[in-house]
PDB file of C-alpha atoms in Angstrom:
ATOM      1  CA  MET A   1      -4.589   0.574  56.373  1.00 55.00           C
ATOM      2  CA  LYS A   2      -0.481   0.370  55.479  1.00 56.00           C
ATOM      3  CA  ASN A   3      -0.663  -3.594  55.232  1.00 54.00           C
ATOM      4  CA  LYS A   4      -3.418  -3.403  52.907  1.00 57.00           C
ATOM      5  CA  PHE A   5      -1.921  -0.632  50.619  1.00 47.00           C
ATOM      6  CA  ILE A   6       1.463  -2.858  50.194  1.00 46.00           C
ATOM      7  CA  SER A   7      -0.592  -5.972  49.680  1.00 46.00           C
ATOM      8  CA  CYS A   8      -2.564  -4.299  46.715  1.00 43.00           C
ATOM      9  CA  LEU A   9       0.895  -2.906  45.520  1.00 40.00           C
ATOM     10  CA  ILE A  10       2.453  -6.412  45.658  1.00 45.00           C
ATOM     11  CA  VAL A  11      -0.679  -7.703  43.690  1.00 39.00           C
ATOM     12  CA  ALA A  12      -0.382  -4.961  41.251  1.00 41.00           C
ATOM     13  CA  VAL A  13       3.289  -5.669  40.547  1.00 41.00           C
ATOM     14  CA  VAL A  14       2.785  -9.210  40.302  1.00 41.00           C
ATOM     15  CA  VAL A  15       0.097  -8.855  37.388  1.00 40.00           C
ATOM     16  CA  VAL A  16       1.934  -6.296  35.474  1.00 40.00           C
ATOM     17  CA  ALA A  17       5.183  -8.765  35.903  1.00 39.00           C
ATOM     18  CA  LEU A  18       3.037 -11.568  34.449  1.00 38.00           C
ATOM     19  CA  SER A  19       1.525  -9.610  31.638  1.00 39.00           C
ATOM     20  CA  MET A  20       4.598  -8.209  30.429  1.00 40.00           C
ATOM     21  CA  PRO A  21       5.660 -11.200  28.161  1.00 38.00           C
ATOM     22  CA  ALA A  22       2.123 -11.127  26.632  1.00 38.00           C
ATOM     23  CA  LEU A  23       2.546  -7.344  25.990  1.00 38.00           C
ATOM     24  CA  ALA A  24       5.982  -7.511  24.427  1.00 40.00           C
ATOM     25  CA  GLY A  25       5.092 -10.283  22.051  1.00 48.00           C
ATOM     26  CA  ASN A  26       7.487 -12.909  20.788  1.00 75.00           C
ATOM     27  CA  GLY A  27      11.012 -11.672  19.187  1.00 89.00           C
ATOM     28  CA  PRO A  28      12.549 -12.394  16.374  1.00 94.00           C
ATOM     29  CA  PRO A  29      13.743 -16.338  15.833  1.00 94.00           C
ATOM     30  CA  VAL A  30      16.836 -16.694  17.953  1.00 95.00           C
ATOM     31  CA  VAL A  31      19.858 -18.500  16.463  1.00 94.00           C
ATOM     32  CA  GLY A  32      20.353 -21.868  18.284  1.00 94.00           C
ATOM     33  CA  ASP A  33      16.466 -22.165  18.732  1.00 94.00           C
ATOM     34  CA  ALA A  34      13.809 -23.948  17.170  1.00 94.00           C
ATOM     35  CA  LEU A  35      11.513 -22.184  14.454  1.00 93.00           C
ATOM     36  CA  PRO A  36       7.954 -21.527  15.851  1.00 94.00           C
ATOM     37  CA  GLU A  37       5.135 -24.006  14.636  1.00 93.00           C
ATOM     38  CA  MET A  38       3.678 -22.610  11.811  1.00 95.00           C
ATOM     39  CA  VAL A  39       1.464 -24.565   8.956  1.00 96.00           C
ATOM     40  CA  PHE A  40       1.015 -23.692   5.575  1.00 97.00           C
ATOM     41  CA  PRO A  41      -1.299 -25.551   2.799  1.00 96.00           C
ATOM     42  CA  VAL A  42       0.950 -27.672   0.708  1.00 97.00           C
ATOM     43  CA  PRO A  43       1.489 -25.677  -2.524  1.00 96.00           C
ATOM     44  CA  GLN A  44      -1.281 -26.341  -5.221  1.00 93.00           C
ATOM     45  CA  ASN A  45       1.820 -26.245  -7.845  1.00 95.00           C
ATOM     46  CA  ALA A  46       3.158 -29.461  -8.773  1.00 95.00           C
ATOM     47  CA  SER A  47       6.654 -28.257  -9.202  1.00 96.00           C
ATOM     48  CA  HIS A  48       6.590 -26.164  -6.003  1.00 97.00           C
ATOM     49  CA  ARG A  49       5.405 -29.527  -4.361  1.00 96.00           C
ATOM     50  CA  GLU A  50       8.025 -31.503  -6.093  1.00 97.00           C
ATOM     51  CA  TYR A  51      10.700 -28.765  -4.933  1.00 97.00           C
ATOM     52  CA  LEU A  52       9.535 -28.998  -1.099  1.00 97.00           C
ATOM     53  CA  GLY A  53       9.278 -32.887  -1.363  1.00 96.00           C
ATOM     54  CA  LEU A  54       5.733 -32.646  -0.260  1.00 95.00           C
ATOM     55  CA  GLU A  55       2.720 -34.846  -1.297  1.00 93.00           C
ATOM     56  CA  GLU A  56      -0.498 -33.095  -2.592  1.00 91.00           C
ATOM     57  CA  GLY A  57      -2.801 -31.830  -0.254  1.00 88.00           C
ATOM     58  CA  GLY A  58      -3.004 -30.759   3.280  1.00 94.00           C
ATOM     59  CA  THR A  59      -0.900 -28.640   5.298  1.00 96.00           C
ATOM     60  CA  PHE A  60       2.849 -28.745   6.302  1.00 96.00           C
ATOM     61  CA  SER A  61       5.369 -27.392   8.597  1.00 95.00           C
ATOM     62  CA  ILE A  62       8.839 -25.899   7.305  1.00 95.00           C
ATOM     63  CA  PRO A  63      10.663 -28.567   9.039  1.00 94.00           C
ATOM     64  CA  GLN A  64       8.747 -30.891   6.886  1.00 95.00           C
ATOM     65  CA  ILE A  65      10.584 -29.787   3.813  1.00 96.00           C
ATOM     66  CA  ASP A  66      12.890 -32.000   2.245  1.00 96.00           C
ATOM     67  CA  ALA A  67      15.907 -30.178   2.592  1.00 96.00           C
ATOM     68  CA  GLN A  68      19.015 -29.826   5.076  1.00 96.00           C
ATOM     69  CA  VAL A  69      18.924 -26.152   5.131  1.00 96.00           C
ATOM     70  CA  VAL A  70      15.860 -23.843   4.602  1.00 97.00           C
ATOM     71  CA  ILE A  71      16.145 -20.245   3.537  1.00 97.00           C
ATOM     72  CA  ILE A  72      12.951 -18.017   4.603  1.00 97.00           C
ATOM     73  CA  GLU A  73      12.174 -14.674   3.218  1.00 98.00           C
ATOM     74  CA  ILE A  74       9.712 -12.706   5.227  1.00 98.00           C
ATOM     75  CA  PHE A  75       8.339  -9.943   2.630  1.00 98.00           C
ATOM     76  CA  SER A  76       5.403  -7.795   1.801  1.00 98.00           C
ATOM     77  CA  MET A  77       4.566  -7.134  -1.576  1.00 96.00           C
ATOM     78  CA  TYR A  78       4.079  -3.278  -0.460  1.00 97.00           C
ATOM     79  CA  CYS A  79       7.697  -2.976   1.101  1.00 96.00           C
ATOM     80  CA  PRO A  80       9.577  -1.000  -1.237  1.00 96.00           C
ATOM     81  CA  HIS A  81      12.933  -2.602   0.216  1.00 95.00           C
ATOM     82  CA  CYS A  82      11.522  -6.047  -0.743  1.00 96.00           C
ATOM     83  CA  GLN A  83      10.717  -4.774  -4.216  1.00 96.00           C
ATOM     84  CA  ARG A  84      14.389  -3.510  -4.917  1.00 95.00           C
ATOM     85  CA  GLU A  85      16.018  -6.813  -3.334  1.00 95.00           C
ATOM     86  CA  ALA A  86      13.771  -9.096  -5.378  1.00 96.00           C
ATOM     87  CA  PRO A  87      16.336  -9.441  -8.723  1.00 95.00           C
ATOM     88  CA  THR A  88      18.902 -10.078  -5.811  1.00 95.00           C
ATOM     89  CA  VAL A  89      16.910 -12.481  -4.212  1.00 95.00           C
ATOM     90  CA  ASN A  90      16.058 -14.442  -7.408  1.00 96.00           C
ATOM     91  CA  GLY A  91      19.827 -14.437  -8.253  1.00 95.00           C
ATOM     92  CA  PHE A  92      20.538 -15.872  -4.659  1.00 94.00           C
ATOM     93  CA  TYR A  93      17.955 -18.666  -5.499  1.00 96.00           C
ATOM     94  CA  ALA A  94      19.441 -19.216  -9.186  1.00 96.00           C
ATOM     95  CA  LYS A  95      22.919 -19.637  -7.462  1.00 95.00           C
ATOM     96  CA  ILE A  96      21.550 -22.343  -4.982  1.00 95.00           C
ATOM     97  CA  GLN A  97      19.800 -24.132  -7.986  1.00 96.00           C
ATOM     98  CA  ASN A  98      22.889 -24.045 -10.364  1.00 96.00           C
ATOM     99  CA  ASP A  99      25.127 -25.538  -8.054  1.00 94.00           C
ATOM    100  CA  GLY A 100      24.678 -29.193  -8.043  1.00 94.00           C
ATOM    101  CA  SER A 101      26.313 -29.832  -4.502  1.00 93.00           C
ATOM    102  CA  LEU A 102      23.417 -27.481  -3.297  1.00 94.00           C
ATOM    103  CA  LYS A 103      20.640 -27.796  -5.392  1.00 95.00           C
ATOM    104  CA  GLY A 104      18.012 -30.203  -3.487  1.00 93.00           C
ATOM    105  CA  ARG A 105      20.095 -29.645   0.026  1.00 96.00           C
ATOM    106  CA  VAL A 106      19.169 -25.865  -0.182  1.00 96.00           C
ATOM    107  CA  LYS A 107      15.549 -24.581  -0.308  1.00 97.00           C
ATOM    108  CA  MET A 108      14.250 -21.416  -0.192  1.00 97.00           C
ATOM    109  CA  ILE A 109      10.357 -20.123   0.389  1.00 98.00           C
ATOM    110  CA  GLY A 110       8.880 -16.791   1.129  1.00 98.00           C
ATOM    111  CA  ILE A 111       6.198 -15.775   3.503  1.00 98.00           C
ATOM    112  CA  GLY A 112       4.271 -12.740   2.405  1.00 98.00           C
ATOM    113  CA  VAL A 113       3.220 -11.136   5.852  1.00 97.00           C
ATOM    114  CA  GLY A 114      -0.386  -9.303   5.614  1.00 97.00           C
ATOM    115  CA  ASN A 115      -0.701 -10.739   1.953  1.00 98.00           C
ATOM    116  CA  SER A 116      -3.270 -12.663   0.597  1.00 98.00           C
ATOM    117  CA  GLU A 117      -2.779 -15.285  -2.192  1.00 97.00           C
ATOM    118  CA  PHE A 118      -3.675 -12.739  -4.917  1.00 98.00           C
ATOM    119  CA  GLU A 119      -1.244 -10.378  -3.381  1.00 98.00           C
ATOM    120  CA  VAL A 120       1.353 -12.915  -3.292  1.00 98.00           C
ATOM    121  CA  GLY A 121       0.627 -13.979  -6.884  1.00 97.00           C
ATOM    122  CA  VAL A 122       1.306 -10.315  -7.957  1.00 97.00           C
ATOM    123  CA  PHE A 123       4.200 -10.108  -6.219  1.00 98.00           C
ATOM    124  CA  ARG A 124       5.318 -13.550  -7.751  1.00 97.00           C
ATOM    125  CA  LYS A 125       4.404 -12.650 -11.303  1.00 97.00           C
ATOM    126  CA  LYS A 126       6.105  -9.017 -11.176  1.00 97.00           C
ATOM    127  CA  TYR A 127       9.066 -10.147  -9.827  1.00 97.00           C
ATOM    128  CA  ASN A 128       9.313 -13.371 -11.742  1.00 97.00           C
ATOM    129  CA  ILE A 129       9.721 -15.215  -8.442  1.00 97.00           C
ATOM    130  CA  SER A 130      10.447 -18.950  -9.070  1.00 96.00           C
ATOM    131  CA  PHE A 131      10.416 -20.276  -5.490  1.00 98.00           C
ATOM    132  CA  PRO A 132       7.564 -21.323  -3.289  1.00 98.00           C
ATOM    133  CA  LEU A 133       5.664 -18.154  -1.541  1.00 98.00           C
ATOM    134  CA  PHE A 134       2.926 -18.496   0.879  1.00 98.00           C
ATOM    135  CA  ALA A 135       0.472 -16.108   1.889  1.00 98.00           C
ATOM    136  CA  ASP A 136      -0.030 -14.873   5.535  1.00 98.00           C
ATOM    137  CA  ALA A 137      -3.115 -12.760   5.190  1.00 97.00           C
ATOM    138  CA  ASP A 138      -4.126 -13.077   8.791  1.00 97.00           C
ATOM    139  CA  PHE A 139      -0.421 -11.966  10.005  1.00 97.00           C
ATOM    140  CA  SER A 140      -0.246 -15.688  12.091  1.00 96.00           C
ATOM    141  CA  ALA A 141       2.755 -16.510  11.049  1.00 96.00           C
ATOM    142  CA  HIS A 142       4.208 -12.937  11.240  1.00 97.00           C
ATOM    143  CA  LYS A 143       3.195 -13.030  14.992  1.00 96.00           C
ATOM    144  CA  LYS A 144       5.010 -16.091  15.595  1.00 96.00           C
ATOM    145  CA  LEU A 145       7.986 -14.771  13.900  1.00 96.00           C
ATOM    146  CA  GLY A 146       8.054 -11.574  16.343  1.00 96.00           C
ATOM    147  CA  GLU A 147       6.348  -9.275  14.054  1.00 96.00           C
ATOM    148  CA  VAL A 148       9.601  -8.500  12.258  1.00 96.00           C
ATOM    149  CA  ARG A 149      10.006  -5.967   9.655  1.00 95.00           C
ATOM    150  CA  THR A 150      10.488  -6.891   6.245  1.00 96.00           C
ATOM    151  CA  PRO A 151      12.466  -8.191   4.284  1.00 97.00           C
ATOM    152  CA  TYR A 152      13.630 -10.370   7.124  1.00 97.00           C
ATOM    153  CA  PHE A 153      15.620 -13.728   6.566  1.00 96.00           C
ATOM    154  CA  ILE A 154      15.771 -17.051   8.628  1.00 97.00           C
ATOM    155  CA  GLY A 155      18.024 -19.780   8.069  1.00 96.00           C
ATOM    156  CA  ILE A 156      17.035 -23.405   9.443  1.00 97.00           C
ATOM    157  CA  LYS A 157      19.163 -26.392   9.385  1.00 96.00           C
ATOM    158  CA  ILE A 158      17.142 -29.698   9.434  1.00 94.00           C
ATOM    159  CA  ALA A 159      18.374 -33.138  10.850  1.00 91.00           C
ATOM    160  CA  ASP A 160      17.221 -36.267   9.406  1.00 88.00           C
ATOM    161  CA  ASP A 161      14.497 -36.753  12.234  1.00 89.00           C
ATOM    162  CA  ARG A 162      13.248 -33.167  11.281  1.00 86.00           C
ATOM    163  CA  ASN A 163      14.496 -31.469  14.654  1.00 91.00           C
ATOM    164  CA  HIS A 164      15.587 -27.954  13.512  1.00 94.00           C
ATOM    165  CA  ARG A 165      17.663 -25.063  14.418  1.00 96.00           C
ATOM    166  CA  VAL A 166      17.920 -21.260  13.451  1.00 96.00           C
ATOM    167  CA  PHE A 167      21.278 -20.505  12.286  1.00 96.00           C
ATOM    168  CA  TYR A 168      20.242 -17.403  10.729  1.00 95.00           C
ATOM    169  CA  SER A 169      17.772 -14.378  11.528  1.00 95.00           C
ATOM    170  CA  GLN A 170      18.344 -11.094  10.369  1.00 94.00           C
ATOM    171  CA  LEU A 171      16.555  -7.737   9.115  1.00 94.00           C
ATOM    172  CA  GLY A 172      17.512  -6.939   5.432  1.00 91.00           C
ATOM    173  CA  GLY A 173      18.218  -8.364   2.143  1.00 83.00           C
ATOM    174  CA  PRO A 174      21.079 -10.073  -0.039  1.00 85.00           C
ATOM    175  CA  HIS A 175      22.597  -6.706  -1.555  1.00 84.00           C
ATOM    176  CA  ASP A 176      25.016  -9.457  -2.995  1.00 88.00           C
ATOM    177  CA  ALA A 177      23.563 -12.849  -4.122  1.00 87.00           C
ATOM    178  CA  ARG A 178      27.359 -14.523  -4.048  1.00 88.00           C
ATOM    179  CA  GLY A 179      28.323 -13.071  -0.884  1.00 89.00           C
ATOM    180  CA  PHE A 180      24.934 -13.818   0.999  1.00 88.00           C
ATOM    181  CA  LEU A 181      25.287 -17.055  -0.210  1.00 87.00           C
ATOM    182  CA  GLU A 182      28.614 -17.787   1.070  1.00 89.00           C
ATOM    183  CA  LYS A 183      27.559 -16.415   4.448  1.00 89.00           C
ATOM    184  CA  MET A 184      24.673 -18.528   4.716  1.00 87.00           C
ATOM    185  CA  LEU A 185      26.478 -21.528   3.770  1.00 88.00           C
ATOM    186  CA  GLN A 186      29.243 -20.836   6.243  1.00 90.00           C
ATOM    187  CA  GLN A 187      26.762 -19.904   9.135  1.00 90.00           C
ATOM    188  CA  ALA A 188      25.011 -23.478   8.370  1.00 87.00           C
ATOM    189  CA  GLY A 189      28.063 -25.180   8.387  1.00 85.00           C
ATOM    190  CA  GLN A 190      27.806 -26.301   4.975  1.00 74.00           C
TER     191      GLN A 190
END
């Protein structure tokens, strides 16, 4: 009886231990690691396709973007912090675009977690967002990113062979566009 109890206890401990990673879910992207594989539709907007360096039609993954550095904003149109920070994020994007040494090498995208194409469009229009935004209505990208809160920023550095590494992964927006850009460039080694 005692041996049967110990055997059942050992089996229970093993089952719980093996299921814990599944229960805990993924954590946020870790600096030094590769970004989880996420696939998005190629934008229908021609200027967004050109900006990202993508061909018309199909899907793409983030390391396929024609850039050395990609800054990803994880947002929700319902997030008051994302709404408040939108002008600063726009300023951050403008600083990249207005700097001849960065334009084309550093690019931005946004992923609207739990947001439909319609909701992403409303956010884009209301806050005059110029960089490409992608809907994540089913939370699939959000789950792969560890179900981070919003706004969350991730920076990846992409090598010529499309291998990439996360160099920045942090909750919170860029309260100061210039300071945030300097911080990102420093951490990316640019």
